[in-house]
PDB file of C-alpha atoms and ligand atoms in Angstrom:
ATOM      1  CA  UNK W 178       4.715 145.292 190.350  1.00 65.00           C
ATOM      2  CA  UNK W 179       8.601 145.326 189.385  1.00 71.00           C
ATOM      3  CA  UNK W 180      10.900 148.107 189.446  1.00 67.00           C
ATOM      4  CA  UNK W 181      10.748 148.513 185.668  1.00 75.00           C
ATOM      5  CA  UNK W 182       7.309 148.381 185.723  1.00 80.00           C
ATOM      6  CA  UNK W 183       6.996 150.799 188.259  1.00 78.00           C
ATOM      7  CA  UNK W 184       9.699 152.796 186.291  1.00 80.00           C
ATOM      8  CA  UNK W 185       7.739 153.217 183.460  1.00 85.00           C
ATOM      9  CA  UNK W 186       4.841 154.139 184.951  1.00 88.00           C
ATOM     10  CA  UNK W 187       5.974 156.838 186.762  1.00 89.00           C
ATOM     11  CA  UNK W 188       8.012 158.021 183.795  1.00 90.00           C
ATOM     12  CA  UNK W 189       4.713 158.371 181.843  1.00 91.00           C
ATOM     13  CA  UNK W 190       2.624 159.410 184.405  1.00 93.00           C
ATOM     14  CA  UNK W 191       4.841 162.388 185.424  1.00 94.00           C
ATOM     15  CA  UNK W 192       6.076 163.177 181.474  1.00 93.00           C
ATOM     16  CA  UNK W 193       2.189 163.674 180.630  1.00 95.00           C
ATOM     17  CA  UNK W 194       1.272 165.852 183.658  1.00 95.00           C
ATOM     18  CA  UNK W 195       4.692 167.584 185.353  1.00 96.00           C
ATOM     19  CA  UNK W 196       4.484 168.901 188.657  1.00 96.00           C
ATOM     20  CA  UNK W 197       5.947 172.432 189.130  1.00 98.00           C
ATOM     21  CA  UNK W 198       5.972 172.924 185.632  1.00 97.00           C
ATOM     22  CA  UNK W 199       6.111 176.777 184.989  1.00 97.00           C
ATOM     23  CA  UNK W 200       8.101 179.881 185.894  1.00 96.00           C
ATOM     24  CA  UNK W 201       8.486 180.885 189.679  1.00 95.00           C
ATOM     25  CA  UNK W 202       7.980 184.520 190.702  1.00 92.00           C
ATOM     26  CA  UNK W 203      10.697 185.245 193.151  1.00 90.00           C
ATOM     27  CA  UNK W 204      13.446 182.858 192.234  1.00 93.00           C
ATOM     28  CA  UNK W 205      16.390 183.339 194.002  1.00 93.00           C
ATOM     29  CA  UNK W 206      18.457 180.853 191.793  1.00 94.00           C
ATOM     30  CA  UNK W 207      18.045 180.088 188.512  1.00 94.00           C
ATOM     31  CA  UNK W 208      19.875 177.699 186.258  1.00 94.00           C
ATOM     32  CA  UNK W 209      19.781 176.553 182.426  1.00 96.00           C
ATOM     33  CA  UNK W 210      20.298 172.958 181.381  1.00 97.00           C
ATOM     34  CA  UNK W 211      21.207 171.243 178.280  1.00 97.00           C
ATOM     35  CA  UNK W 212      21.254 168.006 177.345  1.00 96.00           C
ATOM     36  CA  UNK W 213      22.442 167.790 173.397  1.00 95.00           C
ATOM     37  CA  UNK W 214      22.463 164.397 173.149  1.00 93.00           C
ATOM     38  CA  UNK W 215      18.663 164.029 173.213  1.00 95.00           C
ATOM     39  CA  UNK W 216      17.679 167.695 172.689  1.00 97.00           C
ATOM     40  CA  UNK W 217      16.684 168.095 176.165  1.00 97.00           C
ATOM     41  CA  UNK W 218      16.433 171.906 177.589  1.00 97.00           C
ATOM     42  CA  UNK W 219      15.337 172.994 180.849  1.00 97.00           C
ATOM     43  CA  UNK W 220      15.199 175.813 182.968  1.00 97.00           C
ATOM     44  CA  UNK W 221      15.021 175.497 186.953  1.00 97.00           C
ATOM     45  CA  UNK W 222      13.893 177.952 189.362  1.00 96.00           C
ATOM     46  CA  UNK W 223      14.675 178.018 192.926  1.00 95.00           C
ATOM     47  CA  UNK W 224      13.677 179.892 195.775  1.00 94.00           C
ATOM     48  CA  UNK W 225      15.881 179.444 198.965  1.00 93.00           C
ATOM     49  CA  UNK W 226      14.924 181.135 201.849  1.00 92.00           C
ATOM     50  CA  UNK W 227      17.295 180.326 205.116  1.00 92.00           C
ATOM     51  CA  UNK W 228      19.229 177.783 203.401  1.00 91.00           C
ATOM     52  CA  UNK W 229      15.683 176.049 202.772  1.00 95.00           C
ATOM     53  CA  UNK W 230      14.376 175.381 199.404  1.00 96.00           C
ATOM     54  CA  UNK W 231      10.902 177.278 199.552  1.00 95.00           C
ATOM     55  CA  UNK W 232       9.789 176.295 196.086  1.00 97.00           C
ATOM     56  CA  UNK W 233      11.419 175.241 193.227  1.00 98.00           C
ATOM     57  CA  UNK W 234       9.772 174.961 189.226  1.00 98.00           C
ATOM     58  CA  UNK W 235      11.243 174.329 186.031  1.00 98.00           C
ATOM     59  CA  UNK W 236      10.464 174.824 182.414  1.00 97.00           C
ATOM     60  CA  UNK W 237      11.627 173.192 179.286  1.00 96.00           C
ATOM     61  CA  UNK W 238      11.216 170.846 176.450  1.00 96.00           C
ATOM     62  CA  UNK W 239      12.628 167.438 176.316  1.00 96.00           C
ATOM     63  CA  UNK W 240      11.585 163.698 175.935  1.00 95.00           C
ATOM     64  CA  UNK W 241       9.793 161.578 178.901  1.00 94.00           C
ATOM     65  CA  UNK W 242      12.613 160.881 181.319  1.00 94.00           C
ATOM     66  CA  UNK W 243      13.923 164.200 181.615  1.00 96.00           C
ATOM     67  CA  UNK W 244      10.881 165.758 182.137  1.00 97.00           C
ATOM     68  CA  UNK W 245       9.719 162.950 184.901  1.00 96.00           C
ATOM     69  CA  UNK W 246      12.937 163.186 186.547  1.00 96.00           C
ATOM     70  CA  UNK W 247      12.683 167.226 186.831  1.00 97.00           C
ATOM     71  CA  UNK W 248       9.135 166.819 188.095  1.00 97.00           C
ATOM     72  CA  UNK W 249       9.696 164.087 190.704  1.00 96.00           C
ATOM     73  CA  UNK W 250      12.650 166.216 191.619  1.00 97.00           C
ATOM     74  CA  UNK W 251      10.845 169.419 192.110  1.00 97.00           C
ATOM     75  CA  UNK W 252       8.407 167.825 194.420  1.00 95.00           C
ATOM     76  CA  UNK W 253      10.663 166.186 196.514  1.00 95.00           C
ATOM     77  CA  UNK W 254      13.021 169.005 196.645  1.00 97.00           C
ATOM     78  CA  UNK W 255      10.484 171.362 198.411  1.00 96.00           C
ATOM     79  CA  UNK W 256      10.836 171.951 202.187  1.00 96.00           C
ATOM     80  CA  UNK W 257      14.351 170.167 201.658  1.00 96.00           C
ATOM     81  CA  UNK W 258      17.981 172.344 203.091  1.00 95.00           C
ATOM     82  CA  UNK W 259      20.036 173.204 200.477  1.00 93.00           C
ATOM     83  CA  UNK W 260      22.603 170.506 202.321  1.00 92.00           C
ATOM     84  CA  UNK W 261      20.099 168.157 201.738  1.00 94.00           C
ATOM     85  CA  UNK W 262      19.430 168.628 198.562  1.00 95.00           C
ATOM     86  CA  UNK W 263      23.097 168.293 197.786  1.00 93.00           C
ATOM     87  CA  UNK W 264      22.917 165.030 199.493  1.00 93.00           C
ATOM     88  CA  UNK W 265      19.999 163.942 197.168  1.00 94.00           C
ATOM     89  CA  UNK W 266      21.958 164.735 194.017  1.00 94.00           C
ATOM     90  CA  UNK W 267      24.770 162.636 195.154  1.00 92.00           C
ATOM     91  CA  UNK W 268      22.354 159.871 196.097  1.00 93.00           C
ATOM     92  CA  UNK W 269      20.916 160.403 192.918  1.00 94.00           C
ATOM     93  CA  UNK W 270      24.144 160.452 190.794  1.00 93.00           C
ATOM     94  CA  UNK W 271      24.810 156.987 192.440  1.00 92.00           C
ATOM     95  CA  UNK W 272      21.622 155.353 191.688  1.00 91.00           C
ATOM     96  CA  UNK W 273      21.858 156.598 187.991  1.00 92.00           C
ATOM     97  CA  UNK W 274      25.603 155.651 187.154  1.00 89.00           C
ATOM     98  CA  UNK W 275      27.227 154.214 189.990  1.00 86.00           C
ATOM     99  CA  UNK W 276      29.264 157.061 190.435  1.00 83.00           C
ATOM    100  CA  UNK W 277      30.188 158.795 193.666  1.00 78.00           C
ATOM    101  CA  UNK W 278      29.693 157.485 197.021  1.00 74.00           C
ATOM    102  CA  UNK W 279      27.420 154.684 197.337  1.00 73.00           C
ATOM    103  CA  UNK W 280      24.748 154.558 200.286  1.00 72.00           C
ATOM    104  CA  UNK W 281      25.752 155.059 203.809  1.00 74.00           C
ATOM    105  CA  UNK W 282      23.958 155.660 207.253  1.00 70.00           C
ATOM    106  CA  UNK W 283      23.244 159.195 206.937  1.00 72.00           C
ATOM    107  CA  UNK W 284      22.166 158.858 203.346  1.00 76.00           C
ATOM    108  CA  UNK W 285      18.844 160.533 202.287  1.00 81.00           C
ATOM    109  CA  UNK W 286      15.527 158.600 201.839  1.00 82.00           C
ATOM    110  CA  UNK W 287      15.359 158.400 197.958  1.00 86.00           C
ATOM    111  CA  UNK W 288      12.057 157.621 198.298  1.00 85.00           C
ATOM    112  CA  UNK W 289      10.109 157.828 194.194  1.00 84.00           C
ATOM    113  CA  UNK W 290      13.477 158.543 192.982  1.00 90.00           C
ATOM    114  CA  UNK W 291      14.319 154.961 193.305  1.00 87.00           C
ATOM    115  CA  UNK W 292      12.776 154.068 190.457  1.00 86.00           C
ATOM    116  CA  UNK W 293      14.986 155.825 188.246  1.00 91.00           C
ATOM    117  CA  UNK W 294      17.591 153.236 189.119  1.00 88.00           C
ATOM    118  CA  UNK W 295      16.131 151.613 185.826  1.00 83.00           C
ATOM    119  CA  UNK W 296      18.114 154.147 183.466  1.00 88.00           C
ATOM    120  CA  UNK W 297      20.609 152.309 184.783  1.00 84.00           C
ATOM    121  CA  UNK W 298      19.790 149.773 181.840  1.00 80.00           C
ATOM    122  CA  UNK W 299      19.664 152.658 179.276  1.00 82.00           C
ATOM    123  CA  UNK W 300      23.087 154.134 179.434  1.00 82.00           C
ATOM    124  CA  UNK W 301      22.153 156.597 177.157  1.00 85.00           C
ATOM    125  CA  UNK W 302      19.527 158.057 179.214  1.00 90.00           C
ATOM    126  CA  UNK W 303      21.107 158.305 182.426  1.00 93.00           C
ATOM    127  CA  UNK W 304      21.880 162.150 180.807  1.00 94.00           C
ATOM    128  CA  UNK W 305      18.466 162.558 180.480  1.00 95.00           C
ATOM    129  CA  UNK W 306      18.014 161.563 183.965  1.00 95.00           C
ATOM    130  CA  UNK W 307      20.538 163.660 185.002  1.00 96.00           C
ATOM    131  CA  UNK W 308      19.759 166.770 183.203  1.00 97.00           C
ATOM    132  CA  UNK W 309      17.714 168.388 186.365  1.00 98.00           C
ATOM    133  CA  UNK W 310      20.072 167.308 189.134  1.00 97.00           C
ATOM    134  CA  UNK W 311      23.029 168.828 186.991  1.00 96.00           C
ATOM    135  CA  UNK W 312      20.936 171.983 186.288  1.00 96.00           C
ATOM    136  CA  UNK W 313      19.956 171.998 190.253  1.00 96.00           C
ATOM    137  CA  UNK W 314      23.592 171.854 191.086  1.00 94.00           C
ATOM    138  CA  UNK W 315      24.355 174.383 189.332  1.00 93.00           C
ATOM    139  CA  UNK W 316      21.547 176.895 190.613  1.00 94.00           C
ATOM    140  CA  UNK W 317      22.613 176.039 193.787  1.00 92.00           C
ATOM    141  CA  UNK W 318      26.600 177.202 193.008  1.00 88.00           C
ATOM    142  CA  UNK W 319      24.618 180.627 192.519  1.00 68.00           C
ATOM    143  CA  UNK W 320      25.877 181.014 189.095  1.00 51.00           C
ATOM    144  CA  UNK W 321      23.355 181.544 186.509  1.00 53.00           C
ATOM    145  CA  UNK W 322      25.037 179.207 183.660  1.00 57.00           C
ATOM    146  CA  UNK W 323      24.107 177.001 181.029  1.00 62.00           C
ATOM    147  CA  UNK W 324      25.036 173.167 182.083  1.00 67.00           C
ATOM    148  CA  UNK W 325      25.158 171.025 179.386  1.00 67.00           C
ATOM    149  CA  UNK W 326      25.342 166.966 180.379  1.00 69.00           C
ATOM    150  CA  UNK W 327      27.718 166.542 177.313  1.00 63.00           C
TER     151      UNK W 327
HETATM  152 ZN1   ZN R 571      16.103 163.005 176.960  1.00 58.26          ZN
END
């Protein structure tokens, strides 16, 4: 299976039945994200305990790519430290946009996130894929704000 076929399969699968979807009781961090270009909106709930992501969930409405990205992201974040979460953000940003630092010796394993490299072929979709991550960045900054990818 090629990476682009895998990409389509993951997007389809996760957008149809997103993981970790719904409100999270006892969340310690919360942020709203909005991608006006596409109309994607999401709220990210994060429960951090001793600097580790104990639980993470999201709610919202968006296109297949923004939903799938949030679904895969929340799956991968569980059990990660705040530091690891930030490193994953940087790695994902680089994967989808080429911005920031490229993979180095101590880069995190992107695992299933690799398939989102496919959005590079669709520049307008990068904002959709990044929305959940931008919102995570905002949630980790501990600011209850609305981020916009515009
Ligand atoms: Zn979108």
